[in-house]
Coordinates of C-alpha atoms in Angstrom, one line a residue:
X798 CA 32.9 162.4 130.1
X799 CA 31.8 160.2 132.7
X800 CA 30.0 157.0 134.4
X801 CA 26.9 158.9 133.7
X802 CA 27.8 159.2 130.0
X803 CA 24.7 157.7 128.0
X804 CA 27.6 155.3 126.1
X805 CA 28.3 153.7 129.7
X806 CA 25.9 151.4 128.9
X807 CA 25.7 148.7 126.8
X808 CA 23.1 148.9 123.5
X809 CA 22.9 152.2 123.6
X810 CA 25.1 155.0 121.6
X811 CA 25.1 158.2 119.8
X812 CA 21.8 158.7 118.4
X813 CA 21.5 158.8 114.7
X814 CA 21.6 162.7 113.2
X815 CA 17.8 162.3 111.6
X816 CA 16.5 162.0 115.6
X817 CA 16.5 165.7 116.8
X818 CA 14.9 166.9 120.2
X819 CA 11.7 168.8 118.9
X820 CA 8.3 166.8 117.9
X821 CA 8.2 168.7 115.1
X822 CA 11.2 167.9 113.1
X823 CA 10.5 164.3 113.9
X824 CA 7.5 164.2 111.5
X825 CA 5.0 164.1 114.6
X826 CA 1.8 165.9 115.0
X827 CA 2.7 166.6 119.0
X828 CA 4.7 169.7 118.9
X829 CA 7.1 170.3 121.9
X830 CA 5.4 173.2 123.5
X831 CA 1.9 171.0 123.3
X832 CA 4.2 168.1 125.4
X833 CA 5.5 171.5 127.8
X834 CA 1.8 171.9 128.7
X835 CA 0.6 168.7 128.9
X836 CA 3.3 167.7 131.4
X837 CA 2.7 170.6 133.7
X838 CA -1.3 170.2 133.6
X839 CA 0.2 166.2 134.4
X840 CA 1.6 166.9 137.5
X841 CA -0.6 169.7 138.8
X842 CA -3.2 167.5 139.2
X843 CA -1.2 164.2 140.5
X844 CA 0.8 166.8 143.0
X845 CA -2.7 168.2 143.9
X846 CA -3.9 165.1 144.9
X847 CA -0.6 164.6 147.0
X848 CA -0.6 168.3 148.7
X849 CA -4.4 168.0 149.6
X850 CA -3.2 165.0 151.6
X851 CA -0.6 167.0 153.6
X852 CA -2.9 169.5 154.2
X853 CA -5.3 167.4 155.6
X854 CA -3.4 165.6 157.4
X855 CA -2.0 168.6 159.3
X856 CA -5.4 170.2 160.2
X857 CA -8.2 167.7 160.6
X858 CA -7.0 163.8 160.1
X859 CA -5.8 163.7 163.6
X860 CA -9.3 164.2 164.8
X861 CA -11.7 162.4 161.4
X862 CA -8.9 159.0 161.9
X863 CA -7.3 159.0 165.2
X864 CA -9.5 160.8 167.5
X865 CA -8.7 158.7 170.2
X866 CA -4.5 159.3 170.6
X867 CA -4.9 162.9 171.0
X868 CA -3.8 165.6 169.9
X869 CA 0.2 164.9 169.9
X870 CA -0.3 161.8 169.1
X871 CA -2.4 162.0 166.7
X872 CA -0.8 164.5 164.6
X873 CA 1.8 162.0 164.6
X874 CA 0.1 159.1 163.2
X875 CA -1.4 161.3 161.0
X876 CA 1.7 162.4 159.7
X877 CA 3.1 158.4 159.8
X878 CA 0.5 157.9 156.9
X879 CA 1.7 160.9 155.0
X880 CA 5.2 159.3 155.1
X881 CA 3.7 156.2 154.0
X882 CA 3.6 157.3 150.2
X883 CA 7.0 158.2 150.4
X884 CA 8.1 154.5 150.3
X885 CA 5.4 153.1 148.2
X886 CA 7.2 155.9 146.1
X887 CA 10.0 153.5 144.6
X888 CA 8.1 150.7 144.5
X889 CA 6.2 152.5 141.9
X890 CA 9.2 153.7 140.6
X891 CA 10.2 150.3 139.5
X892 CA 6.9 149.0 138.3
X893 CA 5.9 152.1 136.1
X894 CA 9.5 152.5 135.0
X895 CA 9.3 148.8 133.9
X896 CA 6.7 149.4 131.3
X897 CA 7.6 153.0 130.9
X898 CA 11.0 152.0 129.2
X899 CA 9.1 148.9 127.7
X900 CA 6.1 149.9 126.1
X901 CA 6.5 154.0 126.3
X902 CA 6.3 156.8 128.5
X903 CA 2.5 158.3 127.5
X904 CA 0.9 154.8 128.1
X905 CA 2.5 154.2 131.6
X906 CA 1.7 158.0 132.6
X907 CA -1.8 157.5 131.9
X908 CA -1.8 154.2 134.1
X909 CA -0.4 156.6 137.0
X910 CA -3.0 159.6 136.8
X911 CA -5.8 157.0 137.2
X912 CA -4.2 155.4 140.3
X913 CA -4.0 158.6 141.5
X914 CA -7.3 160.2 140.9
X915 CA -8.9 157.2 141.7
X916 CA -7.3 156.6 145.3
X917 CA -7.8 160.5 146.1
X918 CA -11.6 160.1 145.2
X919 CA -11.9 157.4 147.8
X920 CA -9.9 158.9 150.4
X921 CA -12.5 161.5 149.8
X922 CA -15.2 159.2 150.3
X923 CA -13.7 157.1 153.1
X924 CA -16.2 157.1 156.4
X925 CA -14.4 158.0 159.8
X926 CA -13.5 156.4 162.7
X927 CA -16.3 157.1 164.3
X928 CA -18.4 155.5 161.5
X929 CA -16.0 152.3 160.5
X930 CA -14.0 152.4 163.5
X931 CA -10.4 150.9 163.2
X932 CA -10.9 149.6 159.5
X933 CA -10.9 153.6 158.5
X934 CA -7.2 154.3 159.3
X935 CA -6.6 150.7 157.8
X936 CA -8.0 151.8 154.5
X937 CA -6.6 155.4 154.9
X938 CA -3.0 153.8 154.8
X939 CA -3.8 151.5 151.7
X940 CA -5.4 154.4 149.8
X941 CA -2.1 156.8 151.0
X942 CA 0.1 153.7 149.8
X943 CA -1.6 153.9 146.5
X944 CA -1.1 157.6 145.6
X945 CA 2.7 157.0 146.6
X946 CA 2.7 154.2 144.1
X947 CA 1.3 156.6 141.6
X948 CA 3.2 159.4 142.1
X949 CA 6.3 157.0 141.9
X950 CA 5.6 156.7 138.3
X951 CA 4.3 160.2 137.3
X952 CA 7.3 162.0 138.2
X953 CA 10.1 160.5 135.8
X954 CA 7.3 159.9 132.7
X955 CA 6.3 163.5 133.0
X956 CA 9.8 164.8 132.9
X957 CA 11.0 162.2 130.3
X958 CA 8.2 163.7 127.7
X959 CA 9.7 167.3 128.0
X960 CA 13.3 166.3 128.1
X961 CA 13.4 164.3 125.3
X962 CA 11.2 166.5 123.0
X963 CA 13.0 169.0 124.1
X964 CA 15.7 170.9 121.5
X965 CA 19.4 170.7 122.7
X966 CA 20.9 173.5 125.6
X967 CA 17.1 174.5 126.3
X968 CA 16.3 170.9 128.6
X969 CA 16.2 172.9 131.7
X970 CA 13.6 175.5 129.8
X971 CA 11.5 172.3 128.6
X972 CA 12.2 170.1 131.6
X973 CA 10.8 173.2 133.7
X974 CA 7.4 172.8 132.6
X975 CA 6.6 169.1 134.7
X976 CA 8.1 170.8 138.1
X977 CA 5.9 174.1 138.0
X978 CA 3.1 171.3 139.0
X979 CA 4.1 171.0 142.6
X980 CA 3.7 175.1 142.9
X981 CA 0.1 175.4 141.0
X982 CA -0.8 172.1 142.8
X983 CA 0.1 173.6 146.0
X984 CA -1.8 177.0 145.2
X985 CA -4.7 174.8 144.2
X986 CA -4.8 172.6 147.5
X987 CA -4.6 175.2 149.9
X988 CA -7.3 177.5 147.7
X989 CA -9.6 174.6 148.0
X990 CA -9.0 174.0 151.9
X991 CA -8.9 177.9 151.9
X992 CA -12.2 178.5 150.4
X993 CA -14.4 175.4 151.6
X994 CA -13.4 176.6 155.6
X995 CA -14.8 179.9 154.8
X996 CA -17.8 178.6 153.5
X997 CA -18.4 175.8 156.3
X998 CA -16.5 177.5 159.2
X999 CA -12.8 175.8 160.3
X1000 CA -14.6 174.3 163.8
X1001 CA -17.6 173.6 162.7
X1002 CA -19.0 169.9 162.3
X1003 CA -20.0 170.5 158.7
X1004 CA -15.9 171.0 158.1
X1005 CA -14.8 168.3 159.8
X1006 CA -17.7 165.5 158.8
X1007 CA -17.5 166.5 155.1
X1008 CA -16.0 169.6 154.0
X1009 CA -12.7 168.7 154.0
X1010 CA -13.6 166.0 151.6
X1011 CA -14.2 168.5 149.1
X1012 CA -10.9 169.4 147.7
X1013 CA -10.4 165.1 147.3
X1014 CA -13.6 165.0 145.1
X1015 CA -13.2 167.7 143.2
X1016 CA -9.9 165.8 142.4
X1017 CA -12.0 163.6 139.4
X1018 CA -12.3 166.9 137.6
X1019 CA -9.0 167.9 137.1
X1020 CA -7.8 164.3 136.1
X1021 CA -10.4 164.1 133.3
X1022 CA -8.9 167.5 132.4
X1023 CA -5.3 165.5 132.8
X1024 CA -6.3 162.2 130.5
X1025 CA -7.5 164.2 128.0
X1026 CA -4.3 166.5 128.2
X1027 CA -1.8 163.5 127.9
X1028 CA -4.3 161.3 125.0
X1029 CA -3.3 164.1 123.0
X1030 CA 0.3 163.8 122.6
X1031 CA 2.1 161.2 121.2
X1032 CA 5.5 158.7 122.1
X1033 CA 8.6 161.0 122.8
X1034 CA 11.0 160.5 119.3
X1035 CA 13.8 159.7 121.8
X1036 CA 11.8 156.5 123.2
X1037 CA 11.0 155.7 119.3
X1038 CA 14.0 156.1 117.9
X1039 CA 16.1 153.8 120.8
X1040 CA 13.2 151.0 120.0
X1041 CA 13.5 151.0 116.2
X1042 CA 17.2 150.5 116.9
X1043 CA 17.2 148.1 119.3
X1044 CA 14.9 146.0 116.4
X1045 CA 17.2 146.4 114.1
X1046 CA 20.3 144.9 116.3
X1047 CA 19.5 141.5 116.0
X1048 CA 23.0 140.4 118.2
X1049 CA 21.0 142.6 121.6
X1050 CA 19.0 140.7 123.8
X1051 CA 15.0 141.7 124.3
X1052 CA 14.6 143.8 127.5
X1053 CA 13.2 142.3 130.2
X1054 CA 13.7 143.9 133.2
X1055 CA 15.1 147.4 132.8
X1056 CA 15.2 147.9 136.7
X1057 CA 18.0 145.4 136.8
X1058 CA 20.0 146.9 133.9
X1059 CA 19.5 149.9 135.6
X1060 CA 21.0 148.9 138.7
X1061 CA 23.7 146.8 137.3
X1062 CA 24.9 149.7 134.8
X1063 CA 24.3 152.8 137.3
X1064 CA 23.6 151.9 140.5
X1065 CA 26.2 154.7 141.4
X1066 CA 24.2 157.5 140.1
X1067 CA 21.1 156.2 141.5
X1068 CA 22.6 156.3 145.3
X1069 CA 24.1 159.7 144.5
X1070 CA 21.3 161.0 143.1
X1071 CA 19.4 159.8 145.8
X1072 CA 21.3 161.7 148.4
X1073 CA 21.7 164.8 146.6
X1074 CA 18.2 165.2 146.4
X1075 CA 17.3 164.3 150.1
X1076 CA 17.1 167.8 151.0
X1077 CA 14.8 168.8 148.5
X1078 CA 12.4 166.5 149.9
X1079 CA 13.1 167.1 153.3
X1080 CA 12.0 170.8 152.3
X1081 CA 9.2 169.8 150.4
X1082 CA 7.4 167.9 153.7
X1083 CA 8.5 170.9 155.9
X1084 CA 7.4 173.9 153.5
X1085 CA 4.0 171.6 152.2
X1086 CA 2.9 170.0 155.4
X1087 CA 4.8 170.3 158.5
X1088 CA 4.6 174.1 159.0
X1089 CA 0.9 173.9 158.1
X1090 CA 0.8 172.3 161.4
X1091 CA 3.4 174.1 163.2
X1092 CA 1.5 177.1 162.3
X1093 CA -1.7 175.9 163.3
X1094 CA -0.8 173.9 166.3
X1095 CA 2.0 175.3 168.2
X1096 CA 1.9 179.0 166.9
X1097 CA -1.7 179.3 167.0
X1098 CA -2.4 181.0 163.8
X1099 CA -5.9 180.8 162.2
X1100 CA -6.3 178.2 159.9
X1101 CA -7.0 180.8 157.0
X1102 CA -3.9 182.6 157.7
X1103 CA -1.6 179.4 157.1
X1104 CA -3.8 178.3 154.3
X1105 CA -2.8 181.8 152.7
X1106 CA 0.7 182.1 153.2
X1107 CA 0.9 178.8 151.9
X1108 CA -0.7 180.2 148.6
X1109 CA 1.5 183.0 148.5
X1110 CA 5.0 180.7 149.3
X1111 CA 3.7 178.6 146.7
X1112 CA 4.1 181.8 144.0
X1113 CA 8.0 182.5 145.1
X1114 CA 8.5 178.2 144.7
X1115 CA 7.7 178.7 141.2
X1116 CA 9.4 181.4 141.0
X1117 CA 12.7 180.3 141.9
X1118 CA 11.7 176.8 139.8
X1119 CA 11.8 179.3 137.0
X1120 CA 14.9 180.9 137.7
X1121 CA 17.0 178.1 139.0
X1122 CA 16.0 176.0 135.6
X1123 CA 17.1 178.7 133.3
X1124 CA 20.7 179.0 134.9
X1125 CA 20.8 175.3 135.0
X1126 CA 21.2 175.7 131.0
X1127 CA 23.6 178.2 131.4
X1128 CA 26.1 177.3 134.5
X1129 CA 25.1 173.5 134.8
X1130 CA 23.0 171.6 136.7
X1131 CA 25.6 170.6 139.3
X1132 CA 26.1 174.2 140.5
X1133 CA 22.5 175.4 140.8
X1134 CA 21.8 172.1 142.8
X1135 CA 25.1 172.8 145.0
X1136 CA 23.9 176.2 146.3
X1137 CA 20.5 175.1 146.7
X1138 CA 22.1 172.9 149.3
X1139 CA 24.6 175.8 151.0
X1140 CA 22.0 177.6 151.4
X1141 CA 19.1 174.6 153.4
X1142 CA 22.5 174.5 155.6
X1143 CA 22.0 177.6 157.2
X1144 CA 18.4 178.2 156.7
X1145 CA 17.8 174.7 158.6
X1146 CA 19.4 176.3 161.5
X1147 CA 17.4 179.7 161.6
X1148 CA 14.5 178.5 160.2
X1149 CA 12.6 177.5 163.4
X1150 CA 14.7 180.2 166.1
X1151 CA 12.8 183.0 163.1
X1152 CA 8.9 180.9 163.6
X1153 CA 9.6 181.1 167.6
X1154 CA 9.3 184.8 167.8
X1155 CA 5.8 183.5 167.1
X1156 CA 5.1 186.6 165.1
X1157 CA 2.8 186.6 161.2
X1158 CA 5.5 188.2 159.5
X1159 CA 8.4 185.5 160.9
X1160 CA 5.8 182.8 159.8
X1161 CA 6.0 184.6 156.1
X1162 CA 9.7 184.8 156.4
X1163 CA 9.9 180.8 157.5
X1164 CA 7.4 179.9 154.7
X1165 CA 9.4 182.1 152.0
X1166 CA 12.2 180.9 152.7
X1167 CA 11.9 177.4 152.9
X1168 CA 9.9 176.9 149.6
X1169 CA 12.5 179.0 148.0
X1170 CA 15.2 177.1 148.7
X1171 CA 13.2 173.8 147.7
X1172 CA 12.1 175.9 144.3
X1173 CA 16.3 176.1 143.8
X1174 CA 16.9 172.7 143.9
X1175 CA 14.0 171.4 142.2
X1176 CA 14.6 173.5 139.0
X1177 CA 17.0 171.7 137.3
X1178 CA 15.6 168.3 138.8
X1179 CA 13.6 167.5 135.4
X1180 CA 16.4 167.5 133.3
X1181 CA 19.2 166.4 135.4
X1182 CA 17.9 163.0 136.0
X1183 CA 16.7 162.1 132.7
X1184 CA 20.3 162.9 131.5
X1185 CA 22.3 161.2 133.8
X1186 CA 20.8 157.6 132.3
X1187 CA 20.8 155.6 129.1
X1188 CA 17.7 155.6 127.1
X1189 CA 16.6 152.0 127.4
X1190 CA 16.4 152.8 131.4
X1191 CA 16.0 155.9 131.8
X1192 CA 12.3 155.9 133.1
X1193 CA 13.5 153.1 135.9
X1194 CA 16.7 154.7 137.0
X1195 CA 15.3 158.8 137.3
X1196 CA 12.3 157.3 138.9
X1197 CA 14.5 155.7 141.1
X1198 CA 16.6 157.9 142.4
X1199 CA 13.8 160.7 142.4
X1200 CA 11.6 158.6 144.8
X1201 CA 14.5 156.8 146.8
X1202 CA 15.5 160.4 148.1
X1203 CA 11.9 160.7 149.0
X1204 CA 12.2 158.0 151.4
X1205 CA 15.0 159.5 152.5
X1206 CA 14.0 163.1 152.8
X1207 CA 10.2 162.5 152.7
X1208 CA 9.4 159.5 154.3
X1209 CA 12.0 159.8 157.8
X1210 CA 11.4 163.6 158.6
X1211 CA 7.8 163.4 159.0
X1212 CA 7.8 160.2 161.3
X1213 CA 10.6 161.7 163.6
X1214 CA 10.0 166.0 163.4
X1215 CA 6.9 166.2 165.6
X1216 CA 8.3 164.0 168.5
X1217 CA 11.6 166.0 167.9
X1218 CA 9.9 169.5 168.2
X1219 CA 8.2 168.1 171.4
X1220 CA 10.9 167.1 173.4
X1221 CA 13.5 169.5 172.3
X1222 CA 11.9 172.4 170.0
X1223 CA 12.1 173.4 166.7
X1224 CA 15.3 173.8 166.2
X1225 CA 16.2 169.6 166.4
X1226 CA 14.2 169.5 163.2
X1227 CA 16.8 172.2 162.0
X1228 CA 19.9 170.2 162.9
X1229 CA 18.3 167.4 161.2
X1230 CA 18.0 169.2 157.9
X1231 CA 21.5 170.6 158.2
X1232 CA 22.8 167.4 158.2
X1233 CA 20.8 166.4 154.9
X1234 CA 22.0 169.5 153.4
X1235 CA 25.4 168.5 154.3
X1236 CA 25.0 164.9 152.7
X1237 CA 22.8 166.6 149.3
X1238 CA 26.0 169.1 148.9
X1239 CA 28.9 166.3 149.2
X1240 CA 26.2 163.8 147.0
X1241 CA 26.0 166.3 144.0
X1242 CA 29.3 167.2 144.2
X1243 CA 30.3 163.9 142.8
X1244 CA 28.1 163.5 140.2
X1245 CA 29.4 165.1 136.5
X1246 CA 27.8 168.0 134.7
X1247 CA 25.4 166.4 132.6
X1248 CA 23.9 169.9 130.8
X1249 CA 25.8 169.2 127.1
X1250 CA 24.8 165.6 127.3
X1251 CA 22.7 164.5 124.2
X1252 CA 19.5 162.3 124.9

């Protein structure tokens, strides 16, 4: 078929008939709609603890950590820690792919939703500038770095569980399940911001010195909810069946370092991957963050009224998550991506000439369509990845290229978008993204169709 063939690499082959892709028929007690569930609750509450970040980073970290750049300048450092994650991102990648390919996927995933919720607790419990002084945006950076590093790891593990339970033609269906958590974590962070400035007041001190620590705090709660979840399940029969074999082949080295096998074996597909998904994430910062602000700051919307449209948005990116991983079964992954990409093209260049009229319903329009388009692409995400790399690396090599297109669509958009929309509008950010689209489009148009590969 291809370079991205699951044969390509050495040690691995055609898995053996009595492996199927159901828990069930593997003689497990974890069935695969249990693993569906798990995975979503999984990455709700890691992608939670991400979004409530953005969010507060667009409305009040400007003035709790860098009160003293101002407002423009602030916003920007404020958004330079956001982008921070985005390259502890692959860093995690490697590390939690390491022992995700070496010792299993549930083990490593719960490793990654304790970073998390432990790093989101302390941002939520991290004095101000005011209080600490310089040694608060210090920490506030570390603590950012941290959930980066997490989320590195979360996103390939949580995947890997549904696609490899998951029967044959129906990954997309299974593989679904982990990317609806960006949506509900999305509703949840802006509900939480949502309801704890109508309780407090959005200007008053009682927001800004503690409320906005809420939606962190609450955080703990939701990742009890997620250990227990994932303790639940067991090892994916993909991952079980690849180690008894690799015991059995006495003539195959031990695995040391799957990152290197990874990149000797496919560092092609990681780079392509990379740039195909570039534009998702470039979307992702834009539809999750940057327009909170934009809203807020330059169009002078209330608070509330982002905070809600962001909730609603957040309903059609699940939506078209749902839609754009069910065609991914039936026209390929390839394709789905592809038009995803087409479509940011032109969208990029409307997007901010439709928010300028300055009107509510162009803000709907800009959030709408923006999180759609990201929904598109992301669909088929879950089970593309996974399938484009041998077993004994997969974890590494779909963690890698998820998390290197962060950097490259996550990590340089938010460090160069508000001093672009200051010196020459809105629409600089939408050539940027154009050109993104333009590299995602040519980047997934030379992978291979990976739908009828078996895991």
């Amino acid at each position: 078929m291809s370079t991205v063939s699951q044969s390509s690499a050495p040690g691995t082959g055609t898995r053996p008939p009595s492996v199927p892709g159901t828990a069930k028929s593997s003689g497990t007690g974890t069935s695969v709609r249990r693993v569906a569930v798990a995975s979503c609750i999984g990455t709700t509450i890691e992608f939670y603890d991400f979004f409530i970040y953005g969010t507060a980073a667009a409305l009040v970290f400007p003035t709790v950590f860098f009160p003293a750049l101002g407002s423009t300048a602030g916003t920007v450092a404020s958004f330079a820690t956001f982008a921070v994650a985005f390259f502890a991102r692959p860093v995690g990648a490697m590390l939690f792919g390491h022992y995700g390919d070496r010792i299993g996927r549930k083990k490593t995933l719960v490793s990654t939703l304790l970073l998390m919720g432990i790093s989101t607790l302390l941002i939520g419990l991290l004095p101000s500038a005011e209080t600490i002084g310089v040694a608060a945006p210090l920490i506030l950076v570390l603590l950012r770095f941290a959930q980066g590093f997490a989320v590195g790891g979360e996103w390939a593990g949580a995947t890997l569980l549904t696609a490899e339970y998951a029967p044959p033609g129906k990954r997309g269906l299974y593989a679904m399940f982990p990317q609806l958590g960006p949506a509900i974590a999305f509703i949840l962070s802006s509900g939480t911001f949502l309801v704890t400035g109508a309780v407090l007041g959005d200007t008053n001190d009682a927001f800004l010195n503690w409320g906005w620590r809420v939606p962190f705090l609450f955080s703990i709660v939701l990742v009890g909810i997620g250990l227990y979840m994932r303790l639940a399940i067991e090892e994916t029969p993909v991952f079980r069946a690849n180690q008894a074999e690799r015991a059995n082949q006495t003539d195959q080295p031990a695995q040391k370092l799957p990152f290197a096998d990874a990149w000797r074996y496919q560092s092609k597909e990681i780079l392509l991957s990379a740039g195909a998904l570039a534009t998702l994430f470039a979307f992702f910062y834009l539809g999750t963050a940057f327009l909170t602000s934009y809203g807020t700051k330059t169009l002078g919307f209330s608070r509330p009224f982002v905070l809600s449209v962001g909730i609603a948005s957040a309903v059609v990116f699940g939506a078209a998550i749902v839609v754009s991983a069910l065609y991914s079964d039936r026209i390929g992954r390839r394709k789905v991506i592809m038009g995803s990409c087409v479509a940011a093209l032109f969208w990029a260049l409307a997007l901010f000439p439709i928010l300028d009229t300055g009107t509510p319903a162009a803000f709907v329009i800009g959030m709408f369509g923006t999180l759609a388009i990201f929904g598109v692409a992301y669909g088929p995400c879950g089970a593309l990845l996974p399938e484009m790399f041998a077993t004994r690396y997969r974890y590494t090599g779909a963690g890698l290229g998820y998390n290197l297109a962060g950097v490259l669509g996550g990590a340089i958009p938010p460090l160069i978008a508000a001093p672009l929309a200051a010196s020459f509008g809105g629409i600089a950010i939408g050539v940027m993204l154009a050109a993104l689209a333009v590299l995602s489009f040519f980047c997934t148009r030379a992978l291979v169709e990976t739908k009828d590969l078996a895991l």
